[in-house]
Structure formats: C-alpha cells, structure tokens
Coordinates of C-alpha atoms and ligand atoms in Angstrom, one line a residue:
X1 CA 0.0 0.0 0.0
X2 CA 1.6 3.1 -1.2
X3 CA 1.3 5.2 1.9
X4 CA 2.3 2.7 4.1
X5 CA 5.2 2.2 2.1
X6 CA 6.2 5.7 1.7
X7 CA 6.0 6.1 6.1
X8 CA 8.3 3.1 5.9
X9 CA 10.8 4.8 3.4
X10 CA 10.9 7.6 5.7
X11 CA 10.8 5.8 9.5
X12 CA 14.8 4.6 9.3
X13 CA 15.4 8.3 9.8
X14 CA 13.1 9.5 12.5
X15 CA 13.8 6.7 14.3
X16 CA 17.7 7.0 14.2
X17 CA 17.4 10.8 15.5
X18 CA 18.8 11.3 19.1
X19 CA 15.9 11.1 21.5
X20 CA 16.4 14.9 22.2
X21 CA 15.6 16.0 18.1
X22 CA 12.9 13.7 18.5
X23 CA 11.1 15.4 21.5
X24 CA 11.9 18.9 19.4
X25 CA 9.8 17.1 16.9
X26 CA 7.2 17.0 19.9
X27 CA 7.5 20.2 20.5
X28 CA 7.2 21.9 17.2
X29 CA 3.7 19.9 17.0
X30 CA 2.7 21.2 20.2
X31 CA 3.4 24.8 19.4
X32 CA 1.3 24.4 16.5
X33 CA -1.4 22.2 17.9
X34 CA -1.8 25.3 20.3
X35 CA -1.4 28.3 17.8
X36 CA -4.0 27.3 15.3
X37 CA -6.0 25.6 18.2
X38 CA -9.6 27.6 17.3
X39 CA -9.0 26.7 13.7
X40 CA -8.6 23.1 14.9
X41 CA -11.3 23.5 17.4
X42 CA -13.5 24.9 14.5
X43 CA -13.1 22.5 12.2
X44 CA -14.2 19.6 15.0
X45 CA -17.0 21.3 15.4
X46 CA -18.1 21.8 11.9
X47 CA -17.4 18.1 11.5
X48 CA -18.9 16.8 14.9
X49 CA -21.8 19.3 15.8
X50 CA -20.4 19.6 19.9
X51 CA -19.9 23.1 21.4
X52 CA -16.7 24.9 20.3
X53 CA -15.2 25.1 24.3
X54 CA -15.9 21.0 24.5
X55 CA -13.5 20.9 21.3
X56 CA -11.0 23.0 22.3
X57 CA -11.1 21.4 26.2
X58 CA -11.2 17.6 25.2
X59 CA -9.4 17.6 21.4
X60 CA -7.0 20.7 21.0
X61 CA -6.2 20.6 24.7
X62 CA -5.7 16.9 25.6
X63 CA -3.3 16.7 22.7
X64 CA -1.3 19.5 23.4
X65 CA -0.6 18.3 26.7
X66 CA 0.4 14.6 26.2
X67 CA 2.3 16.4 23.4
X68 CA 3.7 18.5 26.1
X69 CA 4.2 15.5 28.1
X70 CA 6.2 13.0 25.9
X71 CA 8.2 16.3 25.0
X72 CA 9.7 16.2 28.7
X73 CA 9.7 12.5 29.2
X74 CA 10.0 10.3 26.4
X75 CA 14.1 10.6 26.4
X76 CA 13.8 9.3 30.1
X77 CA 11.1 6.3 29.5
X78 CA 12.9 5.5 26.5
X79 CA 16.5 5.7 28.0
X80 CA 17.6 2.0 28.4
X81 CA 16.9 0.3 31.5
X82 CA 19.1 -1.3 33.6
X83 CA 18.0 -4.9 35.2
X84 CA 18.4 -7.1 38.1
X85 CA 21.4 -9.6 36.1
X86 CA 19.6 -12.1 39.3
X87 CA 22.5 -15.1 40.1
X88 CA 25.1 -14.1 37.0
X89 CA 26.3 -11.4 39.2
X90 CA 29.3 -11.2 36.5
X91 CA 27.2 -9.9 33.6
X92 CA 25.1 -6.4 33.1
X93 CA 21.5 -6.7 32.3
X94 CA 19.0 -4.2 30.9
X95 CA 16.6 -3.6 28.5
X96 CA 16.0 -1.2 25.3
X97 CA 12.8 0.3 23.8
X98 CA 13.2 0.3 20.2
X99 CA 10.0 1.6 17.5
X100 CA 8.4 -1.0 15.7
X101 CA 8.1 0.4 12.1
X102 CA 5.2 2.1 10.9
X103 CA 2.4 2.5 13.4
X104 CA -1.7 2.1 11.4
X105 CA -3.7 4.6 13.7
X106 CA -7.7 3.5 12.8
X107 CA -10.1 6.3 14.5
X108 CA -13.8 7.1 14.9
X109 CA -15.7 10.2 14.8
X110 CA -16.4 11.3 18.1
X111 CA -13.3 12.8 18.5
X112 CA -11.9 13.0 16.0
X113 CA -9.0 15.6 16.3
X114 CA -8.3 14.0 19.5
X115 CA -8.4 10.3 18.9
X116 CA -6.4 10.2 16.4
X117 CA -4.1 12.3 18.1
X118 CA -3.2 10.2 21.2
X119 CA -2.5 7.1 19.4
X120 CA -0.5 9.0 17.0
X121 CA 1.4 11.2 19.4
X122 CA 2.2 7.8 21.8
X123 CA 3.7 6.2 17.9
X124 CA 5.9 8.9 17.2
X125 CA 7.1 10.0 20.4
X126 CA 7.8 6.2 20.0
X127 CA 10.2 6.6 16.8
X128 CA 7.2 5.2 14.9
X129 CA 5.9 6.5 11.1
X130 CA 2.4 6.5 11.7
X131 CA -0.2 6.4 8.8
X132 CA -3.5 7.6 10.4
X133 CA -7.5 6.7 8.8
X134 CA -9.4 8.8 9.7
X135 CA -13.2 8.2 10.3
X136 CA -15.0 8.7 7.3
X137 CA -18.0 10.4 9.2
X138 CA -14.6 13.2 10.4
X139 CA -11.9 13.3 7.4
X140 CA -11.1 16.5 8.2
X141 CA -10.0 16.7 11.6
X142 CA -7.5 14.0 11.3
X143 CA -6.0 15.3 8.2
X144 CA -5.2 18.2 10.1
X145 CA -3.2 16.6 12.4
X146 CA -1.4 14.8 10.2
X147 CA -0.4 18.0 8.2
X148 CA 0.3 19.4 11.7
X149 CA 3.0 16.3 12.3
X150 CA 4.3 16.7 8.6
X151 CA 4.8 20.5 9.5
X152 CA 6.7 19.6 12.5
X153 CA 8.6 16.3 11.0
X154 CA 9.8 18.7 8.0
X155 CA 12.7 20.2 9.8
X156 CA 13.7 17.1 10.5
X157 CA 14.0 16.0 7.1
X158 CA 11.4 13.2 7.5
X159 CA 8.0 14.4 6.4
X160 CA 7.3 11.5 5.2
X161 CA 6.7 9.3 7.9
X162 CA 3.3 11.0 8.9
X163 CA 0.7 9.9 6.3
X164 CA -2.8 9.8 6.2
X165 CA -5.2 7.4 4.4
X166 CA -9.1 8.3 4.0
X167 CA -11.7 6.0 2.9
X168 CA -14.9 3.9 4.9
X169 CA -14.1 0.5 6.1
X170 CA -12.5 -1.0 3.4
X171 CA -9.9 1.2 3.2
X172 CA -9.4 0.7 7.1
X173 CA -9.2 -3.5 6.0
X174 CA -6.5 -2.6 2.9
X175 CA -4.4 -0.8 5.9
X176 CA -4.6 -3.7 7.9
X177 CA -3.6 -6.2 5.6
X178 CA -1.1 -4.0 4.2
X179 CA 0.4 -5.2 7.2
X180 CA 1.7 -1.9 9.3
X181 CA 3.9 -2.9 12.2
X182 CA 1.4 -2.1 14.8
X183 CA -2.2 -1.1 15.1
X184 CA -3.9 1.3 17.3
X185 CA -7.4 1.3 16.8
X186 CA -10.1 3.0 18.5
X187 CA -13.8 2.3 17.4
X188 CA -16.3 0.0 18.4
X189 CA -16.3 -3.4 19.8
X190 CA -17.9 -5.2 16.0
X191 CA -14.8 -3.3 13.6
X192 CA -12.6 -4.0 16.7
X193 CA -12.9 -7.7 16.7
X194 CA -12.9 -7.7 12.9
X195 CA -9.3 -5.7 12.9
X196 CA -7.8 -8.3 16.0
X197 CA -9.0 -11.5 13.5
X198 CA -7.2 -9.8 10.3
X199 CA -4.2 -8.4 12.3
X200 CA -4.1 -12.3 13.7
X201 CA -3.2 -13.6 10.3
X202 CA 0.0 -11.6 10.2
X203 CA 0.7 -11.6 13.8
X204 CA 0.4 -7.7 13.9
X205 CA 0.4 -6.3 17.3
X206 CA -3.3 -4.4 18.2
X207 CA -4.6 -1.8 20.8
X208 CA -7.7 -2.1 20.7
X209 CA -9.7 0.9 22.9
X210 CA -13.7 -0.2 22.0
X211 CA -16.7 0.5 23.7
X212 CA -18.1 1.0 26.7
X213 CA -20.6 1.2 28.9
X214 CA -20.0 3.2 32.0
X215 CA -21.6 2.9 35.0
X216 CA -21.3 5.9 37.9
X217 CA -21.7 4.7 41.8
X218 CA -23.0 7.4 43.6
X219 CA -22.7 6.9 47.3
X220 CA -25.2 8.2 49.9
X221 CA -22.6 10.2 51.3
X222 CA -21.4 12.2 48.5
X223 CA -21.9 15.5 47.8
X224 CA -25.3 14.9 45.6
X225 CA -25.3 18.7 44.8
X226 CA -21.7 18.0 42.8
X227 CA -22.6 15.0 41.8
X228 CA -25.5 15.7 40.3
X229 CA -23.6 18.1 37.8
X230 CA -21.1 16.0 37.6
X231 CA -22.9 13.2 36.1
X232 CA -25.0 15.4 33.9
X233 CA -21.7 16.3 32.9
X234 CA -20.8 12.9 32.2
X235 CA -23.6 11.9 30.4
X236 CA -24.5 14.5 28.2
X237 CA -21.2 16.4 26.9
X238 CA -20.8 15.3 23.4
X239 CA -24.5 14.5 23.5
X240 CA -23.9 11.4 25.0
X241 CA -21.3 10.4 22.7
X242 CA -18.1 9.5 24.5
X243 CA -17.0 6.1 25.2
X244 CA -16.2 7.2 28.5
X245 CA -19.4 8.8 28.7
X246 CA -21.9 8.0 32.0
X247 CA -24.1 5.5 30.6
X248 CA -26.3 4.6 33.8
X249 CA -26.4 6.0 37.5
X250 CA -26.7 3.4 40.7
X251 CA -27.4 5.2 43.1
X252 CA -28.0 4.5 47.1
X253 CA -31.6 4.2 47.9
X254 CA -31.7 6.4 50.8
X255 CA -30.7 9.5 48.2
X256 CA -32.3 8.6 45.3
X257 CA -35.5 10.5 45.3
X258 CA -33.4 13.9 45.9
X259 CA -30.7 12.8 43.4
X260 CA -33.2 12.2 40.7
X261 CA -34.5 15.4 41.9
X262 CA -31.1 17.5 41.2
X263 CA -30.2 15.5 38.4
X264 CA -33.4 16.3 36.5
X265 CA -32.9 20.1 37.6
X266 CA -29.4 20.3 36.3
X267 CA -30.1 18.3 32.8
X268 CA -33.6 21.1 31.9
X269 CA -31.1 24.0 33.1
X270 CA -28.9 23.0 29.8
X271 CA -28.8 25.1 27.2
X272 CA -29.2 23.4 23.4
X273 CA -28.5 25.2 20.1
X274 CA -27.6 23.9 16.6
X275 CA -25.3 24.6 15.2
X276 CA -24.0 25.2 19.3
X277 CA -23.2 29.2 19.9
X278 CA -20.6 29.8 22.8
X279 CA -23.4 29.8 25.7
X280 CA -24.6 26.5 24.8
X281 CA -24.3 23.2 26.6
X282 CA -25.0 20.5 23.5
X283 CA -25.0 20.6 20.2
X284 CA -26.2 17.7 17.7
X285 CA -25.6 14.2 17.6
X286 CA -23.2 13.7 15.1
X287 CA -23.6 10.5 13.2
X288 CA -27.1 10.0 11.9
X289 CA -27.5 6.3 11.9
X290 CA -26.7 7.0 15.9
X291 CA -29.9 9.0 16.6
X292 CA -32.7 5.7 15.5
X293 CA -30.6 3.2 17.7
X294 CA -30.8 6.3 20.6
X295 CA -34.6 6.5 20.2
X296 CA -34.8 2.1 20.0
X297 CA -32.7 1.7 23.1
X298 CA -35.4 4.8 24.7
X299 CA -38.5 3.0 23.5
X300 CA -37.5 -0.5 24.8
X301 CA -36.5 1.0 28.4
X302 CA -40.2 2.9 28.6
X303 CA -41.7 -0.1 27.1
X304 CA -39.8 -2.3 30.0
X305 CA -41.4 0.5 32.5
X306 CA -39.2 3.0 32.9
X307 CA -40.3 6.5 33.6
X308 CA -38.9 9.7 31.4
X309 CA -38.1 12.4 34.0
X310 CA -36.9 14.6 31.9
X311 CA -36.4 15.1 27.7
X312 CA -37.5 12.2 25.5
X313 CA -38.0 14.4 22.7
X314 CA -36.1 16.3 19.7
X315 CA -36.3 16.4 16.2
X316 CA -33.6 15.1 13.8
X317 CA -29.8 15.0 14.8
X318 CA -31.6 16.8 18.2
X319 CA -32.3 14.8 20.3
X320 CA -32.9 15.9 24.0
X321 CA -30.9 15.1 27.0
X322 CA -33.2 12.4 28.8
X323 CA -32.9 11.0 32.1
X324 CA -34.6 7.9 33.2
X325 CA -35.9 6.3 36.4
X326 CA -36.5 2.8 36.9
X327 CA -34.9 1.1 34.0
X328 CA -35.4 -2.4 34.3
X329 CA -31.8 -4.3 33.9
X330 CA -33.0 -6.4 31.0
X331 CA -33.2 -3.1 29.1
X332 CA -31.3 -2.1 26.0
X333 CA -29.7 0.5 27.6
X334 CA -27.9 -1.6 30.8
X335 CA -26.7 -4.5 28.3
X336 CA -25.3 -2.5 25.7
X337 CA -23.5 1.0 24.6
X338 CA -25.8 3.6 23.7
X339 CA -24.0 6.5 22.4
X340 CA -26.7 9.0 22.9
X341 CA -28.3 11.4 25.7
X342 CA -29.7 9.5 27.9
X343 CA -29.1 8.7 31.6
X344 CA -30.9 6.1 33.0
X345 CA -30.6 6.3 37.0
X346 CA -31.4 3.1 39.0
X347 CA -31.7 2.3 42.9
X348 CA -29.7 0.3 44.7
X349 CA -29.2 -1.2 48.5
X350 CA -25.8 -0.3 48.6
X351 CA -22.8 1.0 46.3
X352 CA -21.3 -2.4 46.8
X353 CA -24.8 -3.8 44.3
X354 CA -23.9 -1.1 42.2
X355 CA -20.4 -2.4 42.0
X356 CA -22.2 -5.7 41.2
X357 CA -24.6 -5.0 38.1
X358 CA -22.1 -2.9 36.9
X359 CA -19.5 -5.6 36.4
X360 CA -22.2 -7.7 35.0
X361 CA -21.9 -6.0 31.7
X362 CA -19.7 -6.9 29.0
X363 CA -17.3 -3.6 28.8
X364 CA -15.4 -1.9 31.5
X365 CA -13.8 1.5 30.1
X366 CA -14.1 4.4 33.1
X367 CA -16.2 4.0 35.8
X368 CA -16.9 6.9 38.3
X369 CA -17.4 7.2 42.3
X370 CA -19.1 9.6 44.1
X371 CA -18.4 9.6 47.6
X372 CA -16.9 12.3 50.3
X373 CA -15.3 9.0 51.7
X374 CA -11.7 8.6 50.2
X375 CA -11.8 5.1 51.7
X376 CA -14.6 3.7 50.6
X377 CA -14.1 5.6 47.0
X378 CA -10.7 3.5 47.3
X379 CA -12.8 0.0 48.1
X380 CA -15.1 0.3 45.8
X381 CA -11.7 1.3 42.5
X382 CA -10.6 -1.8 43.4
X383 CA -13.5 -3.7 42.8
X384 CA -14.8 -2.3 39.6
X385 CA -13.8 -4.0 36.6
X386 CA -12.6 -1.1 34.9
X387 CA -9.6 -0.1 32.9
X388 CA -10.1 3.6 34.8
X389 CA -11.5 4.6 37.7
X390 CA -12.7 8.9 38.3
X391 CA -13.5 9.9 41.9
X392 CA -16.2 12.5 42.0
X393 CA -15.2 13.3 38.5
X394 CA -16.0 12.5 34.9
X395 CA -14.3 12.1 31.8
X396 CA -11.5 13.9 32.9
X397 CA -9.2 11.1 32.8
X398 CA -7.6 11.9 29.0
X399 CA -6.7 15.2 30.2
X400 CA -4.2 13.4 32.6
X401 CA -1.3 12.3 30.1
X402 CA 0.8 10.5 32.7
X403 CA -2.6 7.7 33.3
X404 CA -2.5 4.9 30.4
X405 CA -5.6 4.7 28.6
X406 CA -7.9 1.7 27.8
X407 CA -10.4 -1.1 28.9
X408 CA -11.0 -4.3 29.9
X409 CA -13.0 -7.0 28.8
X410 CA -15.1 -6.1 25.6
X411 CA -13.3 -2.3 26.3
X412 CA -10.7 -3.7 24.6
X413 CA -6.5 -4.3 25.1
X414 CA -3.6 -2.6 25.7
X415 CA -3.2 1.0 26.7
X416 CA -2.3 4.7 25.5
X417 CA -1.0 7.5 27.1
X418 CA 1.4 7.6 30.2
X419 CA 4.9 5.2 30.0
X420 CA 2.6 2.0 29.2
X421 CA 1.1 3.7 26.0
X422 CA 4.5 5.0 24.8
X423 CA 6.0 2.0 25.7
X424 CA 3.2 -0.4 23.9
X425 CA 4.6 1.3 20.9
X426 CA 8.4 -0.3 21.1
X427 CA 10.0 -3.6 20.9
X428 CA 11.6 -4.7 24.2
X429 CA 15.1 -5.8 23.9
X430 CA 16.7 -7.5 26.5
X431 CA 20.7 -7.7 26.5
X432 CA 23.3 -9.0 28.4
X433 CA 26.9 -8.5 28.4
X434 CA 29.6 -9.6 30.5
X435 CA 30.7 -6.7 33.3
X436 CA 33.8 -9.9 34.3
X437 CA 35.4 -12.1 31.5
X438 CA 35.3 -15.1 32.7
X439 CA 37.8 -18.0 30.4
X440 CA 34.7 -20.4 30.5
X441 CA 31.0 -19.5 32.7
X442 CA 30.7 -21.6 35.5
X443 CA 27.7 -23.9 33.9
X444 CA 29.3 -24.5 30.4
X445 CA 31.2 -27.8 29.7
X446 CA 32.8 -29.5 31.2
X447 CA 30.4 -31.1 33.8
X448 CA 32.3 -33.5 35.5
X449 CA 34.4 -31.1 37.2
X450 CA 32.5 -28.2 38.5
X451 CA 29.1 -29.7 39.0
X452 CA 29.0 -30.4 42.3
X453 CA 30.7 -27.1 43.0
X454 CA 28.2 -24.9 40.5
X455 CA 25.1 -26.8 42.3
X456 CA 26.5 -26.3 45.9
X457 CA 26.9 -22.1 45.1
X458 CA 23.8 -21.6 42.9
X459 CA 21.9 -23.1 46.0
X460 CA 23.3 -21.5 48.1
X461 CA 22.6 -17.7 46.4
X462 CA 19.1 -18.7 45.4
X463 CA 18.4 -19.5 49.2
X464 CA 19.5 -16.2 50.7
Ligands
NAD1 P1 -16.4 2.1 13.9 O1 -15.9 0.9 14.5 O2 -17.6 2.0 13.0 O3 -15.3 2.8 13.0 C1 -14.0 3.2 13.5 C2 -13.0 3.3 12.4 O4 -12.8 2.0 11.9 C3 -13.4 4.1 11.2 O5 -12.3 4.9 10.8 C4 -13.8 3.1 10.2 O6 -13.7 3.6 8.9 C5 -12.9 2.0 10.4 N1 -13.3 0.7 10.0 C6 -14.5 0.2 9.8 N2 -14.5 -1.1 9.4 C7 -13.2 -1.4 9.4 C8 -12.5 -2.6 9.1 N3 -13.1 -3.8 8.7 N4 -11.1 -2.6 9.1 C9 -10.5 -1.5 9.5 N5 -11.1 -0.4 9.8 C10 -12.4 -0.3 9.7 O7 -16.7 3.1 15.1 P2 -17.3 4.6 15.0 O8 -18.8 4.4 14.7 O9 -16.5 5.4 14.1 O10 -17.1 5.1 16.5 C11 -18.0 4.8 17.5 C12 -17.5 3.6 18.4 O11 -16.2 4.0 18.8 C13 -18.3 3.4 19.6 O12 -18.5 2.1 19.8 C14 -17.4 3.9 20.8 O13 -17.6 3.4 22.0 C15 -16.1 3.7 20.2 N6 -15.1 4.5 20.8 C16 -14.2 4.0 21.7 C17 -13.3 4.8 22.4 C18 -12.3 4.2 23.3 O14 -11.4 4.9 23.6 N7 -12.5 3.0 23.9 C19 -13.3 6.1 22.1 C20 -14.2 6.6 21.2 C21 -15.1 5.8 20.5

C-alpha cells in the first residue's frame, strides 16, 4: 500500500534521530497544535456538531498536553533500562525500547482531532511513522493533524513518515492487511474484533480501545449537589457520545428520590442550540444512523417500565438530554453502549450492588465514584472491573497524560498514554553482556568437574 510504504521509506530516519531531536519534533507539534487551536477546534466542530469550548477542552487541549508531556519524558522512559542480572552477578543486564516500524492509527468520529491524536502522538514519540484513517463520518480533523505532524517532521528531514489514508471500512481492512507494524485502533467493539482476526493472520500487534458502557456509583454520602452536575456532565457532553461517557447512574436508595430530583434540575437548566453558539451546553448528535438506535434503546427502556423524568423528545440530529428512572436491567440500555443522551438512574441497597450489576456487563472503560469518603471511594476502585477509575469526576481522565488509557474486557486491550502507551509502541530488547570475562561461565562444559561445586553455590545464592 503506497502510503504505508512511503512512512516506511521515511521511518529509518526519525527513528535513528537522538531522543532529544525527537522530542523537538514534539514540541514543534505542540506549538502548532496550540497556535491554530480555534481553527482546529472549528473545524471539530463543523465536522462533529459539539460546542466549540468542548472541542478546544477535550481535542486541541488533551493533545497538546500529552504532546507537552512526551516532549519532557520520552528521552527518560525510552532511556535503556538497567536490570536485576539475578545469580550471574558477573554480567550487566538491561533492556532497550526500540519503534516497531510504521504504526496504522484507525479512528472514529467522536473525537476526532483528538483520537487520532493520542494514538498517533504515543507512535511517534515512540520513533514510529504513523499512517492515520481517519473516520470517514470526520476526514477532516484527522488530516489536520497529520499535516500538523508533517509540518513539525519537515525540519527534520522526515516528512514522510506521517501519512494519512481516507476511505470507509475497506480502506481501514486494505491498511490492515497491508500489514503496518502495529495497530492502534479506537472504534467499536464489532470493527474492533474484525481488525484483532485480520491483524491475527500476520501476527500484527493491536490496541484495541472499544466501547463501553460506563456505570457511575453514587454513594449516599457524596456530595449529591456535585454530583448531580457531575454526572450530567458525564452523560451529556458530546451529547452522550463518548466512550467514557456516564451511561447509567446506581445510586444509594436512601438519596435517590433527591438525586433524581437535582439530576433532573441540572439536565432542563442546559442550554441546546444547533449549530452550538458559545453559551450552549450541546450541540447535535453527530452520526445519523446514531440517533434511531438512541430513540430504540429509549422505546424499549419505557416499554420495559421505565419513567422519562426529563427530555424524550427532539427532532432530527436533536435529540434531547433524557434522564430515566426505573430502567429495568434487561433493558437495551444496561446491556449494551448507547452513544446517545440518555441517563438512566437506578436504585440500589448499597454501592457495593452497584459495584455488582455494573461488572455484570460486557465492557469496562471508566467508571466513576461519588463519595466524600476517600476510603470507601478506594474499596469500591478496586473492585470495579474497569480499565479507569474517576473519583467525583467524569471524563477527565484523558486530560491526565501521565494515566494509560484503555479497557478491559469487551473495552478492549492494551493502553495509550502515560509510559505504558509510549512503551506499547516499542520492541523490548533484553541484552546481556559480561561486566567480568570469565575463560569459561561456570555452567558451560565440562560437567564433571565443576558440577557439584556450581550446584552447591547456585543453591546456596538462590536461598538467601
Ligand atoms: P467504527 O468501529 O464503526 O469505525 C471506527 C473506524 O474503523 C473508522 O475509521 C472506520 O472507517 C474504520 N473501520 C470500519 N471497518 C473497518 C475494518 N473492517 N477494518 C479496518 N477499519 C475499519 O466506530 P465509529 O462508529 O467510528 O465510532 C463509535 C465507536 O467507537 C463506539 O462504539 C465507541 O464506544 C467507540 N469509541 C471507543 C473509544 C475508546 O477509547 N474506547 C473512544 C471513542 C469511541
């Protein structure tokens, strides 16, 4: 596949820079990422339909900083690592983190400036080429990165190694099969499983970040004022379509009446506007053949007996922020990933059941807590099945560049972001060499002679 072969014409030379020109790479994007951030946050919005601040906030600014990030790290993650050599206390271990080749970064549309820019940022502050496919639904935003990353590659006489392929689903296969040396795909769970298969057949390395249902566990003790907005917050921005978004509330018993009470206050107090203006909350859903699975997944939870409190309505790409009470757990909407604004809220006895029926789905992306109890907010992290965890919080985890990124179970495998996502994007190479020549190593031929002697010592050492 021409692109793919023109990144790998080009890699041999990023990769051989010194780790310092590479983070100056880094930093050239960075800069640029941040001076033309409205044009890029424009452009997202244009292609997406959410509120010009959401764009700058969770694409322009998220990139910048694990640009910003890598910039001031990468030489030391990278640096090789020295070992524990364990009983040949004559030789010096350690380990080197070398790229892989060229790196296929597979994107959707929800955010699109962003998601391909944190796969592609973790490849080539890697020493990767990357060749980046965009979603077809956002061709735009992810073209503009990759001219940002040409820009900043350019001075180092490698320009080249950032390419970018657009096309549907087919074109996304051809780049799989071209093979690329690693694949960094973040979509949903049905192309996800479809890429691991193809990628099996050449034994390419995946990350796979897929979808998600996220559940939020709000304890009776939190702050249910915060909360409240928080999870409206969680639920709502990017009208609902975030796979870390809040997908369903369980909340304590004692303080659901009043939390169904706030929530529904803070959800009619947002603002709506299409195309969004800078006072509104939400914009528009942006993928049409979202909004009818949206309105299905809402007809079967009223149809199981759930009550609307608030929404239900909207006309085309609008629909309304909608929170639910009493979804059944059969429903659509606790089984599977939505991708749309609604918020189903259910009781529970305690947040140890919501811990429960939450694990009992399929996906486990970001889950929050909501609790003034640091403790008990600390209990109940470890017992989620969740690749991230946010206390009193939502989404907010992406912002944080130094926390890896991904899920578990249907979520998906591997991570981004943080050393594990830069590192996920390297060849581990172990190496040993001798710190004392020895004429001959004590377990090498001979046996006769030394046997008993080598037995008696390596005991000996391994039982200290
Ligand atoms: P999608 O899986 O339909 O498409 C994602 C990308 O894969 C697109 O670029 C598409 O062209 C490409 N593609 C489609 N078929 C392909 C194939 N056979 N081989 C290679 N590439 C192929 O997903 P979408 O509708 O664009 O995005 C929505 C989904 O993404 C949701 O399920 C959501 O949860 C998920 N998502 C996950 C994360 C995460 O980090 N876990 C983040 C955002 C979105």
């Amino acid at each position: 596949m021409e692109c793919v072969d023109r990144a790998r014409g080009a890699w041999p030379r990023y990769a051989l820079l010194p780790l310092c020109e590479r983070a100056h790479v880094l930093r050239r994007m960075r800069r640029e990422v941040l001076r033309r951030g409205d044009e890029i946050a424009q452009l997202v919005t244009q292609e997406t339909g959410k509120p010009e601040l959401e764009a700058f906030a969770h694409e322009v600014l998220v990139v910048a900083a694990l640009l910003r990030y890598y910039e001031r790290l990468m030489p030391r993650l990278l640096r090789p690592r020295r070992t524990d050599p364990g009983l040949l206390l004559h030789k010096r271990a350690y380990v080197t983190y070398e790229p892989l080749g060229v790196a296929a970064v597979i994107s959707p549309w929800n955010y699109p400036f962003s998601l391909v820019g944190i796969p592609a940022v973790c490849a080539l502050s890697a020493g990767n080429a990357i060749v980046v496919k965009p979603s077809e639904v956002t061709p735009r935003s992810g073209a503009l990165f990759v001219e940002i990353a040409r820009n900043a590659l350019r001075a180092a006489g490698c320009e080249e190694a950032a390419q970018v392929l657009q096309g549907g689903g087919e074109a996304g296969a051809a780049l799989v099969d071209a093979p690329p040396d690693i694949i960094a795909f973040v979509g949903s769970e049905r192309t996800g499983t479809r890429i691991a298969t193809a990628a099996a057949a050449h034994l390419t390395p995946c990350i796979l970040e897929l979808g998600a249902n996220d559940a939020a566990i709000v304890c009776a003790d939190a702050d249910l004022e915060r909360a409240a907005r928080g999870v409206v917050w969680g639920a709502f921005s990017n009208c609902g379509q975030a796979c870390v978004s809040i997908e369903r509330a369980f909340v304590e018993r004692t303080v659901y009446a009043r939390f169904c009470e706030l929530v529904v206050k803070e959800t009619r107090a947002l603002r709506r506007a299409i195309p969004p203006t800078r006072e509104s909350d939400i914009g528009r859903m942006t993928f049409p053949p979202q909004v009818p699975i949206a309105r299905r997944a809402l007809a079967d939870a009223v149809e199981r007996g759930a009550r609307v409190l608030c929404g239900g309505g909207g006309e085309g790409l609008a629909l309304e922020p909608t929170v639910l009470a009493d979804v059944p757990l059969d429903a659509v909407l606790h089984v599977s990933e939505t991708f749309g604004p609604l918020l189903p809220l259910c009781p529970v006895e305690s947040a140890e059941e919501g811990v429960a029926l939450a694990n009992r789905g399929p996906y486990g992306l970001n889950a929050t807590v909501w609790t003034r109890d640091r403790r008990r907010a600390r209990r109940l992290a470890r017992l989620l099945e969740s690749g991230s965890i946010t206390v009193d919080d939502a989404l907010v985890n992406l912002s944080v560049s130094s926390l890896p990124y991904g899920g578990v179970k249907h979520s998906g495998y591997g991570r981004l972001m943080g050393e594990e996502g830069l590192r996920a994007f390297t060849r581990t190479k172990s190496i040993l060499e001798p710190r004392l020549r020895l004429p001959r190593e004590p377990v090498w031929f001979p046996y006769a002679k030394r046997g008993p002697l080598v037995r008696g010592l390596l005991r000996r050492l391994l039982s200290r």
